[in-house]
Short mmCIF file of the C-alpha atoms (twelve columns), coordinates in Angstrom:
data_MODEL
# 
_entry.id   MODEL 
# 
loop_
_atom_site.group_PDB 
_atom_site.id 
_atom_site.type_symbol 
_atom_site.label_atom_id 
_atom_site.label_alt_id 
_atom_site.label_comp_id 
_atom_site.label_asym_id 
_atom_site.label_seq_id 
_atom_site.Cartn_x 
_atom_site.Cartn_y 
_atom_site.Cartn_z 
_atom_site.pdbx_PDB_model_num 
ATOM 1   C CA . MET A 1   -21.785 5.613   39.875  1 
ATOM 2   C CA . THR A 2   -21.122 5.690   36.161  1 
ATOM 3   C CA . SER A 3   -24.068 4.899   33.928  1 
ATOM 4   C CA . SER A 4   -23.552 2.294   31.214  1 
ATOM 5   C CA . ASN A 5   -25.895 4.133   28.853  1 
ATOM 6   C CA . VAL A 6   -23.709 7.069   27.943  1 
ATOM 7   C CA . SER A 7   -25.411 9.571   25.646  1 
ATOM 8   C CA . GLU A 8   -23.465 10.533  22.567  1 
ATOM 9   C CA . LYS A 9   -24.186 13.109  19.945  1 
ATOM 10  C CA . PHE A 10  -26.100 11.418  17.133  1 
ATOM 11  C CA . VAL A 11  -24.900 12.037  13.574  1 
ATOM 12  C CA . TRP A 12  -27.584 11.518  10.961  1 
ATOM 13  C CA . GLY A 13  -26.699 8.624   8.639   1 
ATOM 14  C CA . SER A 14  -23.763 7.506   10.793  1 
ATOM 15  C CA . GLU A 15  -25.307 4.032   11.175  1 
ATOM 16  C CA . LEU A 16  -24.745 3.395   7.473   1 
ATOM 17  C CA . GLU A 17  -21.015 4.108   7.419   1 
ATOM 18  C CA . GLY A 18  -18.040 2.366   9.018   1 
ATOM 19  C CA . ARG A 19  -16.161 3.163   12.203  1 
ATOM 20  C CA . GLY A 20  -12.830 3.745   10.468  1 
ATOM 21  C CA . VAL A 21  -11.246 0.729   12.177  1 
ATOM 22  C CA . MET A 22  -11.367 -2.850  10.860  1 
ATOM 23  C CA . THR A 23  -11.616 -5.842  13.192  1 
ATOM 24  C CA . THR A 24  -11.540 -9.606  12.717  1 
ATOM 25  C CA . PHE A 25  -15.198 -9.779  13.694  1 
ATOM 26  C CA . ASP A 26  -16.075 -7.220  10.998  1 
ATOM 27  C CA . THR A 27  -14.251 -9.326  8.421   1 
ATOM 28  C CA . MET A 28  -16.046 -12.506 9.471   1 
ATOM 29  C CA . VAL A 29  -19.468 -10.879 9.312   1 
ATOM 30  C CA . GLY A 30  -18.729 -9.102  6.024   1 
ATOM 31  C CA . VAL A 31  -17.435 -12.258 4.345   1 
ATOM 32  C CA . SER A 32  -20.515 -14.175 5.501   1 
ATOM 33  C CA . ILE A 33  -22.722 -11.455 4.011   1 
ATOM 34  C CA . TRP A 34  -20.789 -11.638 0.746   1 
ATOM 35  C CA . ALA A 35  -21.052 -15.435 0.570   1 
ATOM 36  C CA . LEU A 36  -24.767 -15.528 1.327   1 
ATOM 37  C CA . THR A 37  -25.794 -12.631 -0.892  1 
ATOM 38  C CA . ILE A 38  -23.724 -13.735 -3.888  1 
ATOM 39  C CA . SER A 39  -25.306 -17.183 -3.545  1 
ATOM 40  C CA . ALA A 40  -28.756 -15.595 -3.347  1 
ATOM 41  C CA . VAL A 41  -28.149 -13.509 -6.488  1 
ATOM 42  C CA . VAL A 42  -26.818 -16.466 -8.504  1 
ATOM 43  C CA . ILE A 43  -29.641 -18.778 -7.411  1 
ATOM 44  C CA . GLY A 44  -32.201 -16.039 -8.084  1 
ATOM 45  C CA . ILE A 45  -30.946 -15.534 -11.643 1 
ATOM 46  C CA . LEU A 46  -31.013 -19.312 -12.101 1 
ATOM 47  C CA . ASN A 47  -34.652 -19.298 -10.981 1 
ATOM 48  C CA . LEU A 48  -35.528 -16.698 -13.615 1 
ATOM 49  C CA . CYS A 49  -33.839 -18.810 -16.305 1 
ATOM 50  C CA . VAL A 50  -35.717 -21.926 -15.192 1 
ATOM 51  C CA . ILE A 51  -39.079 -20.140 -15.225 1 
ATOM 52  C CA . LYS A 52  -38.393 -18.763 -18.704 1 
ATOM 53  C CA . LYS A 53  -37.319 -22.185 -19.965 1 
ATOM 54  C CA . LEU A 54  -40.178 -24.332 -18.601 1 
ATOM 55  C CA . THR A 55  -43.712 -23.573 -19.765 1 
ATOM 56  C CA . ILE A 56  -45.211 -25.170 -16.640 1 
ATOM 57  C CA . PHE A 57  -44.265 -21.920 -14.879 1 
ATOM 58  C CA . HIS A 58  -45.879 -19.650 -17.482 1 
ATOM 59  C CA . ASN A 59  -48.843 -18.966 -15.209 1 
ATOM 60  C CA . SER A 60  -49.760 -16.865 -12.182 1 
ATOM 61  C CA . PHE A 61  -47.500 -18.849 -9.858  1 
ATOM 62  C CA . GLY A 62  -44.533 -18.288 -12.173 1 
ATOM 63  C CA . ALA A 63  -45.346 -14.590 -12.540 1 
ATOM 64  C CA . PHE A 64  -45.550 -14.125 -8.769  1 
ATOM 65  C CA . TRP A 65  -42.304 -16.053 -8.326  1 
ATOM 66  C CA . VAL A 66  -40.523 -13.892 -10.917 1 
ATOM 67  C CA . SER A 67  -41.685 -10.670 -9.254  1 
ATOM 68  C CA . ARG A 68  -40.590 -11.886 -5.824  1 
ATOM 69  C CA . THR A 69  -37.255 -13.120 -7.165  1 
ATOM 70  C CA . ILE A 70  -36.539 -9.756  -8.804  1 
ATOM 71  C CA . GLY A 71  -37.092 -8.116  -5.416  1 
ATOM 72  C CA . GLU A 72  -34.745 -10.572 -3.716  1 
ATOM 73  C CA . ILE A 73  -32.049 -10.139 -6.379  1 
ATOM 74  C CA . GLY A 74  -32.253 -6.339  -6.137  1 
ATOM 75  C CA . SER A 75  -31.993 -6.421  -2.352  1 
ATOM 76  C CA . ASN A 76  -29.036 -8.797  -2.345  1 
ATOM 77  C CA . ILE A 77  -27.149 -6.881  -5.044  1 
ATOM 78  C CA . VAL A 78  -27.205 -3.912  -2.654  1 
ATOM 79  C CA . HIS A 79  -25.667 -6.111  0.043   1 
ATOM 80  C CA . VAL A 80  -23.027 -7.447  -2.362  1 
ATOM 81  C CA . LEU A 81  -21.985 -3.971  -3.514  1 
ATOM 82  C CA . TYR A 82  -22.483 -1.976  -0.294  1 
ATOM 83  C CA . SER A 83  -23.295 -3.802  2.944   1 
ATOM 84  C CA . ALA A 84  -20.587 -6.450  2.704   1 
ATOM 85  C CA . PRO A 85  -17.676 -4.186  1.663   1 
ATOM 86  C CA . VAL A 86  -18.637 -1.512  4.215   1 
ATOM 87  C CA . THR A 87  -18.772 -4.167  6.931   1 
ATOM 88  C CA . VAL A 88  -15.326 -5.498  6.003   1 
ATOM 89  C CA . LEU A 89  -13.523 -2.216  5.247   1 
ATOM 90  C CA . GLN A 90  -15.362 0.052   7.741   1 
ATOM 91  C CA . PRO A 91  -14.896 3.277   5.700   1 
ATOM 92  C CA . LYS A 92  -15.894 6.388   7.640   1 
ATOM 93  C CA . ASP A 93  -16.054 8.964   4.854   1 
ATOM 94  C CA . ILE A 94  -19.344 7.845   3.280   1 
ATOM 95  C CA . PRO A 95  -21.718 10.797  2.723   1 
ATOM 96  C CA . PRO A 96  -24.856 10.274  4.864   1 
ATOM 97  C CA . THR A 97  -27.187 10.948  1.934   1 
ATOM 98  C CA . PHE A 98  -25.457 8.262   -0.132  1 
ATOM 99  C CA . GLY A 99  -25.728 5.694   2.653   1 
ATOM 100 C CA . VAL A 100 -29.400 6.448   3.269   1 
ATOM 101 C CA . THR A 101 -30.140 6.259   -0.471  1 
ATOM 102 C CA . ILE A 102 -28.498 2.838   -0.693  1 
ATOM 103 C CA . PHE A 103 -30.494 1.728   2.353   1 
ATOM 104 C CA . MET A 104 -33.768 2.822   0.750   1 
ATOM 105 C CA . ILE A 105 -32.976 1.026   -2.520  1 
ATOM 106 C CA . GLY A 106 -32.210 -2.202  -0.696  1 
ATOM 107 C CA . TYR A 107 -35.240 -1.878  1.568   1 
ATOM 108 C CA . PHE A 108 -37.456 -1.141  -1.445  1 
ATOM 109 C CA . PHE A 109 -36.590 -4.426  -3.151  1 
ATOM 110 C CA . ALA A 110 -36.656 -6.411  0.105   1 
ATOM 111 C CA . SER A 111 -40.121 -5.092  0.988   1 
ATOM 112 C CA . GLU A 112 -41.438 -5.956  -2.468  1 
ATOM 113 C CA . SER A 113 -40.192 -9.524  -2.169  1 
ATOM 114 C CA . CYS A 114 -41.919 -9.844  1.222   1 
ATOM 115 C CA . ILE A 115 -45.235 -8.603  -0.180  1 
ATOM 116 C CA . MET A 116 -44.992 -10.911 -3.196  1 
ATOM 117 C CA . HIS A 117 -44.242 -13.856 -0.927  1 
ATOM 118 C CA . GLN A 118 -47.729 -13.449 0.535   1 
ATOM 119 C CA . PHE A 119 -49.219 -13.723 -2.956  1 
ATOM 120 C CA . VAL A 120 -47.101 -16.804 -3.695  1 
ATOM 121 C CA . SER A 121 -48.339 -18.400 -0.469  1 
ATOM 122 C CA . ALA A 122 -51.975 -17.542 -1.217  1 
ATOM 123 C CA . ASN A 123 -51.563 -18.899 -4.745  1 
ATOM 124 C CA . ARG A 124 -50.260 -22.255 -3.474  1 
ATOM 125 C CA . MET A 125 -52.885 -22.473 -0.732  1 
ATOM 126 C CA . LEU A 126 -55.807 -21.890 -3.106  1 
ATOM 127 C CA . ALA A 127 -54.346 -24.268 -5.702  1 
ATOM 128 C CA . VAL A 128 -54.638 -27.001 -3.065  1 
ATOM 129 C CA . CYS A 129 -57.726 -25.911 -1.120  1 
ATOM 130 C CA . ALA A 130 -59.877 -24.560 -3.975  1 
ATOM 131 C CA . PRO A 131 -58.569 -26.081 -7.239  1 
ATOM 132 C CA . LEU A 132 -61.900 -25.682 -9.055  1 
ATOM 133 C CA . LYS A 133 -61.904 -21.928 -8.397  1 
ATOM 134 C CA . TYR A 134 -58.220 -21.425 -9.158  1 
ATOM 135 C CA . ASP A 135 -58.754 -20.312 -12.785 1 
ATOM 136 C CA . SER A 136 -61.117 -17.485 -11.884 1 
ATOM 137 C CA . LEU A 137 -59.080 -16.402 -8.858  1 
ATOM 138 C CA . PHE A 138 -55.729 -16.225 -10.645 1 
ATOM 139 C CA . ASN A 139 -56.342 -15.323 -14.270 1 
ATOM 140 C CA . ARG A 140 -54.050 -12.997 -16.212 1 
ATOM 141 C CA . LYS A 141 -55.805 -9.796  -15.096 1 
ATOM 142 C CA . VAL A 142 -55.802 -10.696 -11.401 1 
ATOM 143 C CA . THR A 143 -52.159 -11.747 -11.561 1 
ATOM 144 C CA . ARG A 144 -51.129 -8.490  -13.228 1 
ATOM 145 C CA . ASN A 145 -53.064 -6.406  -10.695 1 
ATOM 146 C CA . CYS A 146 -51.507 -8.264  -7.754  1 
ATOM 147 C CA . ILE A 147 -48.003 -7.574  -9.046  1 
ATOM 148 C CA . ILE A 148 -48.812 -3.916  -9.751  1 
ATOM 149 C CA . PHE A 149 -50.234 -3.598  -6.234  1 
ATOM 150 C CA . ALA A 150 -47.082 -5.034  -4.661  1 
ATOM 151 C CA . TRP A 151 -44.718 -2.636  -6.432  1 
ATOM 152 C CA . SER A 152 -47.066 0.327   -5.897  1 
ATOM 153 C CA . ALA A 153 -47.535 -0.421  -2.194  1 
ATOM 154 C CA . VAL A 154 -43.818 -0.616  -1.533  1 
ATOM 155 C CA . THR A 155 -43.305 2.650   -3.439  1 
ATOM 156 C CA . VAL A 156 -45.785 4.371   -1.118  1 
ATOM 157 C CA . LEU A 157 -44.121 2.747   1.889   1 
ATOM 158 C CA . MET A 158 -40.677 4.011   0.916   1 
ATOM 159 C CA . SER A 159 -41.991 7.521   0.253   1 
ATOM 160 C CA . LEU A 160 -42.952 7.710   3.937   1 
ATOM 161 C CA . TYR A 161 -39.281 7.472   4.863   1 
ATOM 162 C CA . ILE A 162 -38.787 10.824  3.152   1 
ATOM 163 C CA . VAL A 163 -41.685 12.714  4.761   1 
ATOM 164 C CA . VAL A 164 -41.941 11.051  8.203   1 
ATOM 165 C CA . PRO A 165 -39.166 12.106  10.633  1 
ATOM 166 C CA . CYS A 166 -39.187 8.822   12.581  1 
ATOM 167 C CA . GLN A 167 -37.336 6.253   10.492  1 
ATOM 168 C CA . MET A 168 -36.190 2.640   10.778  1 
ATOM 169 C CA . ILE A 169 -32.602 3.320   9.750   1 
ATOM 170 C CA . GLY A 170 -31.342 3.352   13.347  1 
ATOM 171 C CA . TYR A 171 -30.096 -0.005  14.575  1 
ATOM 172 C CA . THR A 172 -30.685 -1.751  17.900  1 
ATOM 173 C CA . HIS A 173 -28.572 -4.399  19.593  1 
ATOM 174 C CA . ILE A 174 -25.727 -5.472  17.298  1 
ATOM 175 C CA . GLY A 175 -26.135 -9.204  17.950  1 
ATOM 176 C CA . TRP A 176 -29.839 -9.133  17.158  1 
ATOM 177 C CA . ASN A 177 -29.256 -7.275  13.899  1 
ATOM 178 C CA . ILE A 178 -26.571 -9.668  12.687  1 
ATOM 179 C CA . VAL A 179 -28.829 -12.672 13.330  1 
ATOM 180 C CA . ALA A 180 -31.888 -11.004 11.786  1 
ATOM 181 C CA . PHE A 181 -29.959 -9.692  8.780   1 
ATOM 182 C CA . ASP A 182 -28.319 -13.031 7.966   1 
ATOM 183 C CA . SER A 183 -31.615 -14.856 8.546   1 
ATOM 184 C CA . ILE A 184 -33.293 -12.750 5.859   1 
ATOM 185 C CA . ILE A 185 -30.517 -13.519 3.378   1 
ATOM 186 C CA . VAL A 186 -30.665 -17.237 4.211   1 
ATOM 187 C CA . THR A 187 -34.408 -17.071 3.527   1 
ATOM 188 C CA . HIS A 188 -33.725 -15.602 0.085   1 
ATOM 189 C CA . VAL A 189 -31.292 -18.442 -0.658  1 
ATOM 190 C CA . ASN A 190 -33.846 -20.974 0.583   1 
ATOM 191 C CA . ASN A 191 -36.603 -19.483 -1.580  1 
ATOM 192 C CA . GLY A 192 -34.462 -19.843 -4.677  1 
ATOM 193 C CA . LEU A 193 -33.409 -23.396 -3.859  1 
ATOM 194 C CA . ALA A 194 -37.017 -24.451 -3.221  1 
ATOM 195 C CA . LEU A 195 -37.933 -24.184 -6.902  1 
ATOM 196 C CA . ILE A 196 -34.812 -26.085 -7.960  1 
ATOM 197 C CA . LEU A 197 -34.727 -28.861 -5.364  1 
ATOM 198 C CA . PHE A 198 -38.392 -29.782 -4.996  1 
ATOM 199 C CA . ASN A 199 -39.723 -29.610 -8.568  1 
ATOM 200 C CA . PRO A 200 -39.088 -32.835 -10.536 1 
ATOM 201 C CA . GLU A 201 -39.305 -31.080 -13.913 1 
ATOM 202 C CA . VAL A 202 -36.596 -28.610 -12.890 1 
ATOM 203 C CA . ARG A 203 -34.379 -31.467 -11.712 1 
ATOM 204 C CA . ARG A 204 -34.844 -33.195 -15.065 1 
ATOM 205 C CA . LEU A 205 -33.906 -29.942 -16.793 1 
ATOM 206 C CA . PHE A 206 -30.530 -29.861 -15.030 1 
ATOM 207 C CA . ARG A 207 -29.979 -33.520 -15.868 1 
ATOM 208 C CA . GLY A 208 -30.633 -32.827 -19.541 1 
ATOM 209 C CA . LYS A 209 -33.812 -34.927 -19.549 1 
ATOM 210 C CA . SER A 210 -36.426 -32.193 -19.431 1 
ATOM 211 C CA . LYS A 211 -39.544 -32.512 -21.517 1 
ATOM 212 C CA . THR A 212 -41.751 -29.639 -22.589 1 
ATOM 213 C CA . VAL A 213 -44.734 -29.752 -20.278 1 
ATOM 214 C CA . THR A 214 -47.855 -27.799 -21.160 1 
ATOM 215 C CA . ASN A 215 -51.489 -27.895 -20.238 1 
ATOM 216 C CA . SER A 216 -54.246 -28.627 -22.702 1 
ATOM 217 C CA . VAL A 217 -54.617 -24.890 -23.354 1 
ATOM 218 C CA . GLU A 218 -52.136 -22.110 -23.951 1 
ATOM 219 C CA . PRO A 219 -50.009 -21.158 -20.924 1 
ATOM 220 C CA . PHE A 220 -51.391 -18.271 -18.889 1 
ATOM 221 C CA . ALA A 221 -54.680 -18.175 -20.756 1 
ATOM 222 C CA . ASP A 222 -57.628 -17.259 -18.555 1 
ATOM 223 C CA . GLN A 223 -58.558 -20.918 -18.151 1 
ATOM 224 C CA . THR A 224 -55.037 -22.211 -17.481 1 
ATOM 225 C CA . THR A 225 -54.621 -24.083 -14.213 1 
ATOM 226 C CA . VAL A 226 -51.519 -25.154 -12.412 1 
ATOM 227 C CA . CYS A 227 -53.237 -28.420 -11.395 1 
ATOM 228 C CA . PRO A 228 -54.191 -30.712 -14.320 1 
ATOM 229 C CA . PRO A 229 -57.920 -31.421 -14.695 1 
ATOM 230 C CA . PRO A 230 -59.145 -34.666 -13.108 1 
ATOM 231 C CA . GLN A 231 -59.188 -37.680 -15.389 1 
ATOM 232 C CA . GLU A 232 -62.413 -39.568 -15.968 1 
ATOM 233 C CA . ALA A 233 -62.477 -43.095 -14.597 1 
# 
């Protein structure tokens, strides 16, 4: 009886290069990666422009969003320039070290965006659940330290891929990876669209009707709050 799990000699870094033969399925997957990642990059850059333009985002929430968006843009640029063309063209002469380096760059930015997303979520939760404590929880110093922590933590994480033999580069079932990979990219697109679609001030900006919105104090001062103070009756 022939076993279906035939052992083959493993070549280090071979997962990150093509098979040397193009198929219609490869083209479909590669084009979908291109479409999604280009959209994610464009929408991410648009987010950065919106945050720079509108002073309502010159606070801890805006700073967290910028840091996360930079991570998403960096990750998706790697997919635009490497993952998509390799998937479509299936080149087999890619040096293993080059492929692994590209993988680590993409994973570095993707991991940073994931860490920063937790800070964005915590920021929004506390703005709603503890608005009176928001100023002390998310002042300029705390915001800066959170961002520094995110980039430092992911740097330490990626360094482990160099010193620890067991890595995550190897792939599992092809169907699972395609779904998981595209789901992550769709999430990046969704994150970028969230700021544009659900904020009325951003919508007014694109309609040419935006007004400069500021709080009663300078943006991002220690006492700045995303939620306006309650009005006296």
